[in-house]
XYZ file of C-alpha atoms in Angstrom:
566
model
C 17.847 -9.505 -43.923
C 17.257 -5.872 -44.753
C 16.223 -6.988 -48.262
C 13.312 -8.972 -46.769
C 12.469 -6.118 -44.416
C 12.302 -3.722 -47.293
C 9.974 -6.105 -49.180
C 7.718 -6.342 -46.169
C 7.710 -2.569 -45.623
C 6.995 -1.897 -49.294
C 4.091 -4.315 -49.297
C 2.540 -2.881 -46.167
C 3.061 0.712 -47.257
C 1.405 -0.151 -50.576
C -1.593 -1.578 -48.752
C -1.639 1.132 -46.090
C -0.110 4.401 -47.496
C -0.654 6.264 -44.206
C 2.078 4.089 -42.649
C 4.893 5.525 -44.776
C 6.016 8.055 -42.113
C 6.113 5.522 -39.256
C 6.981 2.147 -40.775
C 10.586 1.334 -41.824
C 13.183 -1.348 -41.574
C 14.036 -0.167 -38.027
C 10.470 -1.088 -36.911
C 11.327 -4.785 -36.742
C 12.765 -6.764 -33.806
C 13.721 -10.297 -32.997
C 10.946 -12.295 -31.278
C 11.525 -12.807 -27.599
C 10.487 -16.430 -28.107
C 12.405 -17.892 -31.081
C 9.623 -20.422 -31.645
C 7.336 -17.520 -32.705
C 9.453 -16.807 -35.785
C 12.601 -15.278 -37.154
C 11.471 -11.616 -37.235
C 8.672 -9.672 -35.588
C 6.835 -6.413 -36.292
C 5.226 -4.896 -33.158
C 1.948 -3.248 -34.172
C 1.255 -1.171 -31.075
C 2.596 2.140 -32.369
C 0.217 1.939 -35.399
C -2.934 1.887 -33.237
C -3.504 5.669 -33.009
C -2.952 6.051 -36.734
C -5.170 3.148 -37.893
C -7.714 3.420 -35.063
C -7.557 -0.281 -34.281
C -6.123 -2.524 -31.638
C -2.634 -3.958 -32.166
C -4.097 -7.440 -32.437
C -6.586 -6.307 -35.215
C -3.802 -4.448 -37.050
C -1.488 -7.508 -36.966
C -4.349 -9.652 -38.303
C -4.959 -7.196 -41.183
C -1.239 -7.091 -41.935
C -1.046 -10.923 -41.904
C -3.638 -11.039 -44.704
C -1.289 -9.040 -46.965
C 1.163 -11.993 -46.944
C -1.202 -14.928 -47.272
C -0.055 -15.721 -50.823
C 3.644 -14.762 -50.348
C 5.809 -17.866 -50.574
C 8.916 -15.963 -49.259
C 7.852 -17.039 -45.763
C 7.211 -20.390 -44.199
C 4.554 -18.745 -42.030
C 3.252 -15.354 -40.979
C 1.428 -15.298 -37.632
C -0.292 -12.803 -35.333
C 0.568 -13.308 -31.668
C -0.767 -10.678 -29.223
C -0.267 -7.735 -31.616
C 3.081 -8.903 -33.003
C 3.268 -9.846 -36.686
C 5.764 -12.727 -36.745
C 7.569 -13.962 -39.851
C 9.093 -17.387 -40.071
C 11.317 -17.794 -43.104
C 11.987 -20.779 -45.221
C 15.116 -22.258 -43.609
C 17.259 -22.351 -46.747
C 16.331 -18.754 -47.671
C 16.990 -17.515 -44.122
C 20.362 -19.297 -43.751
C 21.513 -17.896 -47.056
C 20.448 -14.361 -46.185
C 22.150 -14.399 -42.761
C 25.463 -15.897 -43.849
C 25.780 -13.755 -46.948
C 24.875 -10.657 -44.948
C 27.278 -11.116 -42.048
C 30.151 -12.613 -43.949
C 30.326 -9.510 -46.143
C 32.464 -6.610 -44.894
C 30.140 -4.287 -46.719
C 27.394 -4.921 -44.165
C 29.518 -3.623 -41.260
C 30.454 -0.623 -43.401
C 26.769 0.008 -44.233
C 25.925 0.232 -40.542
C 28.077 3.364 -40.394
C 25.369 5.145 -42.441
C 23.221 5.199 -39.290
C 25.204 7.973 -37.583
C 26.608 9.680 -40.649
C 26.638 13.493 -40.217
C 25.856 13.398 -36.496
C 28.286 14.207 -33.700
C 28.106 12.662 -30.235
C 30.223 14.108 -27.401
C 30.923 11.570 -24.595
C 32.335 12.801 -21.269
C 33.786 9.904 -19.336
C 36.455 8.728 -16.852
C 37.290 12.220 -15.494
C 39.544 11.289 -12.516
C 40.530 13.960 -9.995
C 44.085 15.175 -10.576
C 46.650 14.356 -7.825
C 44.500 11.482 -6.674
C 45.250 7.877 -7.706
C 42.670 6.268 -10.034
C 40.764 3.898 -7.804
C 38.352 1.092 -8.504
C 35.585 3.727 -8.193
C 36.879 5.302 -11.434
C 36.519 2.053 -13.398
C 32.828 2.210 -14.263
C 32.787 5.648 -15.863
C 35.980 4.774 -17.773
C 34.865 1.514 -19.329
C 31.184 2.189 -19.702
C 32.118 5.491 -21.434
C 34.637 3.791 -23.701
C 32.183 1.082 -24.715
C 29.491 3.634 -25.499
C 32.128 5.589 -27.537
C 32.970 2.378 -29.437
C 29.334 1.620 -30.205
C 28.582 5.134 -31.590
C 31.778 5.154 -33.558
C 30.949 1.722 -35.055
C 27.573 3.107 -36.212
C 29.257 5.985 -38.033
C 28.743 8.856 -35.631
C 31.504 11.405 -35.321
C 32.573 10.727 -31.763
C 34.272 13.196 -29.493
C 35.560 11.504 -26.370
C 36.270 13.977 -23.594
C 38.192 13.349 -20.353
C 36.977 16.203 -18.114
C 39.692 16.050 -15.459
C 39.027 17.352 -11.935
C 41.988 19.726 -12.003
C 40.693 22.742 -10.066
C 39.675 23.380 -6.478
C 40.976 24.005 -2.939
C 42.436 20.493 -2.675
C 45.388 21.737 -4.749
C 45.983 24.469 -2.200
C 46.170 21.800 0.496
C 48.801 19.870 -1.439
C 50.853 22.970 -2.285
C 51.024 24.125 1.318
C 51.713 20.624 2.616
C 54.452 19.946 0.046
C 56.053 23.315 0.802
C 56.320 22.173 4.420
C 57.177 18.518 4.070
C 58.642 17.800 0.652
C 60.012 19.149 -2.636
C 59.391 19.189 -6.408
C 62.099 16.512 -6.851
C 60.527 14.133 -4.413
C 57.128 14.453 -6.088
C 58.717 13.904 -9.509
C 60.503 10.780 -8.245
C 57.653 9.227 -6.205
C 54.707 10.249 -8.313
C 50.983 10.107 -7.632
C 51.083 7.590 -4.734
C 53.207 10.057 -2.773
C 50.695 12.828 -3.455
C 48.017 10.601 -2.025
C 50.115 10.054 1.119
C 50.624 13.825 1.557
C 46.889 14.441 1.040
C 45.990 11.951 3.765
C 48.644 13.390 6.106
C 47.293 16.905 5.586
C 43.734 15.892 6.582
C 44.946 13.837 9.558
C 46.973 16.716 10.972
C 44.374 19.344 10.065
C 41.989 17.762 12.553
C 44.149 19.306 15.312
C 45.510 22.284 13.354
C 42.710 24.410 12.076
C 45.165 26.889 10.492
C 46.049 24.304 7.837
C 42.804 24.933 6.049
C 43.428 28.691 5.988
C 46.905 28.106 4.617
C 45.491 25.842 1.919
C 42.905 28.447 0.881
C 45.680 31.029 0.604
C 47.658 28.776 -1.712
C 44.726 28.074 -3.916
C 44.140 31.829 -4.117
C 47.717 32.129 -5.333
C 46.933 29.611 -8.046
C 43.845 31.509 -9.060
C 45.896 34.691 -9.241
C 48.533 33.072 -11.452
C 51.391 32.891 -8.920
C 54.403 31.379 -10.647
C 55.286 28.848 -7.904
C 51.722 27.773 -7.406
C 51.363 27.253 -11.141
C 54.549 25.224 -11.174
C 53.200 22.906 -8.455
C 49.846 22.565 -10.263
C 51.453 21.642 -13.577
C 53.586 19.023 -11.766
C 50.429 17.529 -10.245
C 48.879 17.240 -13.675
C 52.008 15.681 -15.184
C 52.505 12.945 -12.538
C 48.738 12.249 -12.542
C 48.536 11.858 -16.360
C 51.615 9.590 -16.315
C 49.781 7.257 -13.906
C 46.392 7.578 -15.722
C 47.881 6.949 -19.154
C 49.470 3.752 -17.951
C 46.013 2.467 -16.913
C 44.316 3.781 -20.069
C 46.883 1.967 -22.189
C 46.188 -1.344 -20.460
C 42.422 -0.891 -20.785
C 42.738 0.366 -24.395
C 40.897 3.540 -23.391
C 41.368 6.584 -25.608
C 40.178 10.224 -25.702
C 39.959 12.851 -28.349
C 40.177 15.711 -25.816
C 41.640 15.910 -22.317
C 40.319 19.157 -20.934
C 39.923 19.629 -17.211
C 37.729 22.036 -15.282
C 40.461 24.641 -15.503
C 40.051 24.828 -19.256
C 36.650 26.443 -18.803
C 37.714 29.036 -16.147
C 38.149 31.804 -18.759
C 34.614 31.158 -19.952
C 32.852 31.352 -16.560
C 32.057 35.058 -16.452
C 30.818 35.063 -20.042
C 28.620 32.034 -19.302
C 27.114 33.755 -16.230
C 26.604 36.948 -18.213
C 24.733 35.082 -20.928
C 22.340 33.689 -18.328
C 21.934 37.113 -16.784
C 21.198 38.703 -20.128
C 18.290 36.306 -20.623
C 16.960 37.175 -17.148
C 17.458 33.694 -15.894
C 19.302 34.573 -12.714
C 18.451 36.174 -9.394
C 20.042 36.948 -6.051
C 19.009 34.611 -3.219
C 20.537 35.076 0.228
C 23.478 36.887 -1.363
C 24.157 34.134 -3.910
C 23.550 34.139 -7.637
C 21.166 31.358 -8.620
C 18.878 30.096 -11.373
C 15.474 29.161 -10.040
C 13.211 26.576 -11.668
C 9.496 26.196 -11.987
C 7.686 24.548 -9.088
C 6.807 21.496 -11.224
C 10.488 20.929 -11.957
C 10.860 19.712 -8.337
C 14.471 20.966 -8.061
C 16.192 23.398 -5.725
C 17.813 26.483 -7.397
C 21.033 25.959 -9.282
C 23.790 27.877 -7.504
C 26.101 29.787 -9.837
C 28.041 32.039 -7.461
C 28.404 32.056 -3.696
C 27.907 35.276 -1.794
C 31.685 35.848 -1.917
C 31.608 35.601 -5.743
C 33.224 32.103 -5.947
C 31.895 29.950 -8.771
C 30.945 26.355 -8.351
C 31.028 22.936 -10.026
C 27.687 23.678 -11.760
C 29.017 26.979 -13.117
C 31.915 25.160 -14.713
C 29.703 22.432 -16.169
C 27.392 25.091 -17.627
C 30.303 26.858 -19.205
C 31.566 23.519 -20.574
C 28.129 22.750 -21.995
C 27.985 26.131 -23.787
C 31.476 25.531 -25.145
C 30.598 22.051 -26.435
C 27.444 23.207 -28.147
C 29.352 25.906 -29.989
C 32.452 23.828 -30.705
C 30.910 20.501 -31.866
C 27.336 21.284 -32.927
C 26.438 17.911 -31.361
C 23.446 15.637 -31.892
C 23.968 14.397 -28.273
C 26.213 15.181 -25.326
C 26.537 12.266 -22.875
C 27.840 12.547 -19.348
C 28.882 9.142 -17.919
C 28.887 9.563 -14.124
C 27.390 7.728 -11.149
C 23.863 8.073 -10.027
C 24.849 10.343 -7.125
C 25.192 13.274 -9.635
C 21.634 12.862 -10.914
C 20.351 16.133 -9.339
C 23.462 18.076 -10.392
C 23.056 17.189 -14.049
C 19.273 17.625 -13.953
C 19.915 21.195 -12.872
C 22.635 21.827 -15.403
C 20.585 20.423 -18.287
C 17.506 22.418 -17.236
C 19.585 25.648 -17.102
C 20.884 24.880 -20.622
C 17.377 24.229 -21.868
C 16.195 27.576 -20.431
C 19.185 29.337 -21.992
C 18.917 27.551 -25.360
C 15.517 25.808 -25.904
C 17.006 24.200 -29.059
C 19.333 22.193 -26.828
C 16.452 20.290 -25.214
C 17.080 16.553 -25.563
C 20.686 16.938 -26.500
C 22.077 16.426 -23.023
C 21.919 13.023 -21.416
C 23.160 11.767 -18.062
C 24.380 8.170 -18.456
C 23.866 7.111 -14.855
C 25.463 4.058 -13.271
C 25.436 2.375 -9.873
C 28.289 2.070 -7.450
C 31.105 -0.489 -7.592
C 32.318 -1.683 -4.227
C 34.784 -3.992 -2.630
C 33.632 -6.111 0.283
C 34.372 -4.418 3.677
C 35.969 -1.377 2.077
C 34.485 2.116 2.656
C 36.367 4.297 0.167
C 37.654 7.785 1.121
C 40.585 9.613 -0.447
C 41.038 11.740 2.667
C 41.475 8.678 4.866
C 43.525 6.818 2.260
C 40.876 4.073 1.890
C 41.084 3.764 -1.904
C 41.525 0.522 -3.833
C 43.957 1.585 -6.593
C 42.768 0.523 -10.033
C 46.287 -0.363 -11.166
C 46.527 -2.773 -8.176
C 43.240 -4.365 -9.133
C 44.468 -4.972 -12.687
C 47.828 -6.293 -11.398
C 46.072 -8.646 -8.953
C 43.765 -9.911 -11.665
C 46.744 -10.622 -13.891
C 48.611 -12.427 -11.058
C 45.599 -14.487 -10.130
C 45.192 -15.590 -13.761
C 48.863 -16.607 -13.864
C 48.136 -18.793 -10.814
C 45.134 -20.366 -12.526
C 47.198 -21.024 -15.680
C 49.983 -22.646 -13.656
C 47.481 -24.818 -11.737
C 46.174 -26.114 -15.065
C 49.702 -26.696 -16.386
C 48.643 -24.788 -19.490
C 51.352 -24.229 -22.103
C 50.614 -20.627 -23.151
C 53.061 -18.467 -25.074
C 53.839 -15.063 -23.565
C 52.152 -15.987 -20.281
C 52.438 -12.577 -18.657
C 50.858 -10.663 -21.544
C 48.165 -13.243 -21.998
C 47.334 -13.255 -18.285
C 47.096 -9.447 -18.332
C 44.632 -9.583 -21.213
C 42.525 -12.243 -19.489
C 42.545 -10.272 -16.236
C 41.568 -7.030 -17.985
C 38.864 -8.822 -19.979
C 37.559 -10.296 -16.694
C 37.394 -6.930 -14.939
C 35.754 -5.196 -17.936
C 33.206 -7.941 -18.536
C 32.308 -8.183 -14.831
C 31.311 -4.500 -15.030
C 29.609 -4.439 -18.439
C 27.718 -7.697 -18.067
C 25.087 -6.096 -15.817
C 22.769 -3.142 -16.400
C 24.842 -0.024 -15.717
C 22.341 1.341 -13.223
C 22.811 -1.614 -10.898
C 25.318 -1.578 -7.949
C 28.100 -4.161 -8.187
C 30.067 -5.745 -5.407
C 33.412 -6.961 -6.788
C 33.898 -10.747 -6.286
C 37.351 -12.113 -7.357
C 36.300 -15.736 -7.706
C 33.242 -14.941 -9.855
C 35.069 -12.370 -11.985
C 38.042 -14.565 -12.827
C 36.166 -17.843 -13.303
C 36.725 -19.558 -16.622
C 33.235 -21.032 -16.387
C 29.889 -19.347 -16.548
C 28.988 -15.892 -17.753
C 32.440 -14.263 -17.286
C 35.061 -12.454 -19.331
C 37.536 -15.374 -19.374
C 34.790 -17.698 -20.639
C 33.931 -15.239 -23.411
C 37.572 -14.997 -24.377
C 37.948 -18.817 -24.243
C 35.020 -19.280 -26.615
C 36.699 -16.911 -29.086
C 39.949 -18.940 -28.836
C 37.941 -22.100 -29.602
C 36.447 -20.382 -32.677
C 39.922 -19.510 -33.913
C 41.204 -23.029 -33.216
C 38.389 -24.579 -35.303
C 39.163 -22.256 -38.220
C 42.875 -22.938 -37.966
C 42.328 -26.699 -38.068
C 39.647 -26.453 -40.771
C 42.166 -24.922 -43.184
C 41.022 -23.163 -46.330
C 37.562 -21.603 -46.269
C 36.177 -21.830 -49.767
C 33.586 -19.115 -49.468
C 30.837 -21.590 -50.389
C 28.253 -23.250 -48.208
C 25.304 -25.614 -48.690
C 22.272 -24.414 -46.783
C 20.882 -27.957 -46.570
C 23.870 -28.915 -44.465
C 23.239 -26.126 -41.941
C 19.629 -26.888 -41.148
C 20.362 -29.066 -38.084
C 19.260 -27.798 -34.690
C 22.631 -26.501 -33.495
C 23.748 -24.833 -36.702
C 20.414 -23.132 -37.159
C 20.353 -21.929 -33.537
C 23.763 -20.389 -34.035
C 22.722 -18.724 -37.280
C 19.674 -17.182 -35.623
C 21.899 -15.893 -32.820
C 24.312 -14.329 -35.329
C 21.380 -12.583 -36.958
C 20.580 -10.695 -33.748
C 23.791 -8.688 -34.041
C 22.287 -5.668 -35.889
C 19.307 -5.290 -33.540
C 21.450 -5.748 -30.468
C 23.942 -3.081 -31.458
C 21.145 -0.639 -32.300
C 19.472 -1.403 -28.944
C 22.732 -0.849 -27.091
C 23.135 2.497 -28.831
C 19.499 3.621 -28.269
C 19.711 2.748 -24.538
C 23.388 3.670 -24.048
C 23.639 0.267 -22.449
C 26.746 -1.911 -23.109
C 25.260 -4.780 -21.123
C 23.034 -5.457 -24.142
C 26.154 -6.457 -26.078
C 27.552 -8.380 -23.110
C 24.384 -10.453 -22.761
C 24.342 -11.018 -26.489
C 27.946 -12.334 -26.335
C 26.850 -14.757 -23.558
C 24.007 -15.948 -25.769
C 26.293 -16.442 -28.787
C 28.855 -18.242 -26.655
C 26.196 -20.665 -25.375
C 24.916 -21.345 -28.906
C 28.464 -21.804 -30.206
C 29.359 -24.212 -27.394
C 26.221 -26.315 -28.062
C 27.279 -26.354 -31.726
C 30.865 -27.275 -30.720
C 29.683 -30.190 -28.569
C 27.374 -31.665 -31.182
C 28.825 -30.781 -34.637
C 32.277 -31.475 -35.964
C 33.945 -29.317 -38.569
C 37.267 -31.066 -38.980
C 37.020 -34.697 -40.060
C 33.732 -34.326 -41.929
C 33.365 -34.660 -45.661
C 34.373 -31.662 -47.740
C 30.895 -30.183 -48.216
C 30.097 -30.343 -44.516
C 33.503 -29.095 -43.466
C 33.313 -26.207 -45.888
C 29.740 -25.203 -44.906
C 30.362 -25.391 -41.152
C 33.683 -23.605 -41.464
C 31.917 -20.809 -43.359
C 29.417 -20.530 -40.502
C 32.118 -20.426 -37.821
C 34.080 -17.819 -39.815
C 30.963 -15.679 -39.975
C 30.555 -16.116 -36.218
C 34.157 -15.016 -35.719
C 33.432 -11.677 -37.408
C 30.319 -10.940 -35.338
C 31.610 -12.291 -32.011
C 34.966 -10.528 -32.464
C 33.198 -7.246 -33.273
C 31.145 -7.478 -30.061
C 34.342 -7.980 -28.064
C 35.809 -4.860 -29.686
C 32.695 -2.848 -28.811
C 33.101 -3.808 -25.162
C 36.890 -3.377 -25.127
C 37.588 -6.991 -24.212
C 41.055 -8.055 -25.464
C 41.186 -10.864 -28.024
C 43.476 -13.811 -27.345
C 44.634 -16.352 -29.874
C 45.890 -19.044 -27.441
C 44.463 -19.754 -24.000
């Protein structure tokens, strides 16, 4: 379809040379109402340049194509120039475009030469990954997948919470109540138990907190035993985290916790001081902002000289700018950290004005379980591993109820359960809060992960039964309502992926998958592939094979496992 877009752009730029800087193939979108056409050019952004209303501009543009027989119609609807293609031409363009592997490779040109750093997941060491860690992990991985697909150099960073007084609490408690060997044997769940016990007993033993601070000071000073404990915490934590990451197919290019940036803290503070950005306020070192920034000062050092979370994030930001020369740095965290990152980004902008616009907080809402108020100190955490296990076990129950004969039932159930959990999260706008509902999440009907996976299995089954795909199709045999609807849905792939990238919003892909699934199932209910004459079989099989490529690619972008039998 880019060929047609290029022709349209060339014609309009020829008629209106002043448009050349603002009009390109990326200016087009799919009409919100498919009845309006196959492709739309919004004319609103040309108003200031051409000194006319969008409606008048669209009418002028329409006149350029009055004698062009490439289009069935060109219409102006409320400032949108809508193109409706001749069906045969359109079908041929779409199927040839999306059946070619070269198209997917060409999309990688979009991000070529640009680096995007994505900071996601970042669990706190020595604490079990809970359901509250899920959103950052899978939203971040999906965004990583989207940028990578578009050819950006992607640097996925897991910024572990591996520094702070909580480690002093564990060290002192384990010295009193346990041993290295017991921690090695029992792992992260045991650390959680010790952490809860510490806080329970500290309510009546105030000296516990002093002992914890003393142990953390030992760690800061490089004490051998404290360091040994700390490294053990990291090891048992990463063993647990990697097990979950493997199941979710989550990967990172760099695993660097807060501790990695400790050696850079003083230098980072000095750089800010050298630019006269800091001042002393009530004994603390801060960066103050302009009144119209509407933010409290960013605290860099307490009155006792201790650095803070913001100091470490500023040091990390300076490091990433120097190390990666990024086009963008994305921080995937919940909305509660909005002020924190607004302060950090503003400090970085004051320090390096060239970094303005490079930092982006990818905010998301909270994920909750009914009647569960989560708190690590009280032990009220829903472990993510248990959620994935329970999803798998529930799917096994559903399979057995249906008497389904599925090979490798355990592995298949795990993939369905994981797909269900991922899609439940990514199918809504990331900024929305989600309450986890088992029945809705694991349903094989409706707009759910299992339904998306089941549609893909149906696609594969059709192709398996159809046999050889000749690589040829007759456009006249694909003009029926259901084939044409599916073709138009396939053609939205490019614009949907670009939108998901521009908005850092995986739900765009999720909702597109739902749309494709609905179109495919209407096709499936009304059009046969197997059992038709050779020309019909070949043409419809070609269409379904093209759908397989696009549909499967969307599943990969979201991280939803593909299943061949279900």
